[in-house]
Amino acid sequence: SRLPAAWASTLGWLALAWGAALLLTGGQWIDMVGQWLGVSAYQHILFVPPIIGWLVWNRHEVLAGMVPRAWWLGLPMVIGALFVWLFGALTSLDLIAQGGAVLILQTVTLALLGPRVGAVLAFPLFFAVFLVPFGEEIVGPLQMLTAEMAIGLTHLSGISAEIDGVFIDTPAGLFEVAEACAGVQFVVAMVTLGVLAAKVGMERWPRRIAFMALCVVVPIVANGLRAFGIVMLAACTGPAGPRGLEGPQ
């Protein structure tokens, strides 16, 4: 069907605003795309743009019956997003700068389309936060947690072992819970897809909250079991030198 005139004009302005925003924050977007393509923990983000497109398309019939109107209260939000991006860029805080780059697109969209259309697009706009590669901040805590779970299960299995930070010393060898096996990929990917599944497949908030809790707990526990399994395998095959608890993250 023919695109309504009001939408054609507004989408043209939106495309111009997005183009200007992408030019302004191009360095952050280049860095983010590089991480999506080059870091295994973030390759699931490649699915986020088509998912956002699918979410918007599912609302196209409702949107066709609405008239987008620019919202002047959205302008302070855009200015705030610009300050977030500028602060992150000037202080070399990549996570903040990249988050600000995404936030600019979100707030510009809201400012040009208006609050009524923004309410219909609330979830697709929110889901755009998963374009930002995050997770490095929790690597250290996940390393320690994985090590604690592995040593606990090792003791329960009857194998003598000692732990020193992320190092586990057993008769079969010395193991290190390295950054690569902290489980960040499991957690970040599960949270991203869990948010989508909870929104699309569930209506009640208690179920959504319980499901999201599982999306956090299950990959952490699974990674701890994986680390313990490596220790057990080494115990069954005999002693060896120092090694890392490597494998799928």
mmCIF file of C-alpha atoms in Angstrom, residues 166-168 170-178 181 230-246:
data_model
loop_
_atom_site.group_PDB
_atom_site.id
_atom_site.type_symbol
_atom_site.label_atom_id
_atom_site.label_comp_id
_atom_site.label_asym_id
_atom_site.label_seq_id
_atom_site.Cartn_x
_atom_site.Cartn_y
_atom_site.Cartn_z
ATOM 1 C CA VAL A 166 41.212 -18.028 39.737
ATOM 2 C CA PHE A 167 43.766 -20.845 40.093
ATOM 3 C CA ILE A 168 42.685 -24.353 41.098
ATOM 4 C CA THR A 170 44.514 -30.433 41.954
ATOM 5 C CA PRO A 171 46.530 -33.673 41.808
ATOM 6 C CA ALA A 172 45.792 -33.691 38.063
ATOM 7 C CA GLY A 173 47.377 -30.286 37.511
ATOM 8 C CA LEU A 174 47.051 -26.562 38.029
ATOM 9 C CA PHE A 175 44.027 -24.979 36.340
ATOM 10 C CA GLU A 176 43.287 -21.335 35.640
ATOM 11 C CA VAL A 177 39.829 -19.920 35.057
ATOM 12 C CA ALA A 178 40.991 -17.534 32.341
ATOM 13 C CA CYS A 181 36.274 -19.135 30.042
ATOM 14 C CA ILE A 230 37.315 -30.242 32.614
ATOM 15 C CA VAL A 231 38.858 -30.788 36.046
ATOM 16 C CA MET A 232 37.157 -34.178 36.338
ATOM 17 C CA LEU A 233 38.298 -35.189 32.855
ATOM 18 C CA ALA A 234 41.870 -34.316 33.774
ATOM 19 C CA ALA A 235 41.532 -36.275 37.025
ATOM 20 C CA CYS A 236 40.449 -39.341 35.055
ATOM 21 C CA THR A 237 43.186 -39.061 32.442
ATOM 22 C CA GLY A 238 46.075 -38.414 34.804
ATOM 23 C CA PRO A 239 48.293 -35.567 35.965
ATOM 24 C CA ALA A 240 49.451 -32.797 33.656
ATOM 25 C CA GLY A 241 51.101 -29.394 33.724
ATOM 26 C CA PRO A 242 49.387 -26.064 34.193
ATOM 27 C CA ARG A 243 46.397 -25.562 31.961
ATOM 28 C CA GLY A 244 43.447 -23.230 31.508
ATOM 29 C CA LEU A 245 39.811 -24.120 31.781
ATOM 30 C CA GLU A 246 39.338 -23.204 28.152
#
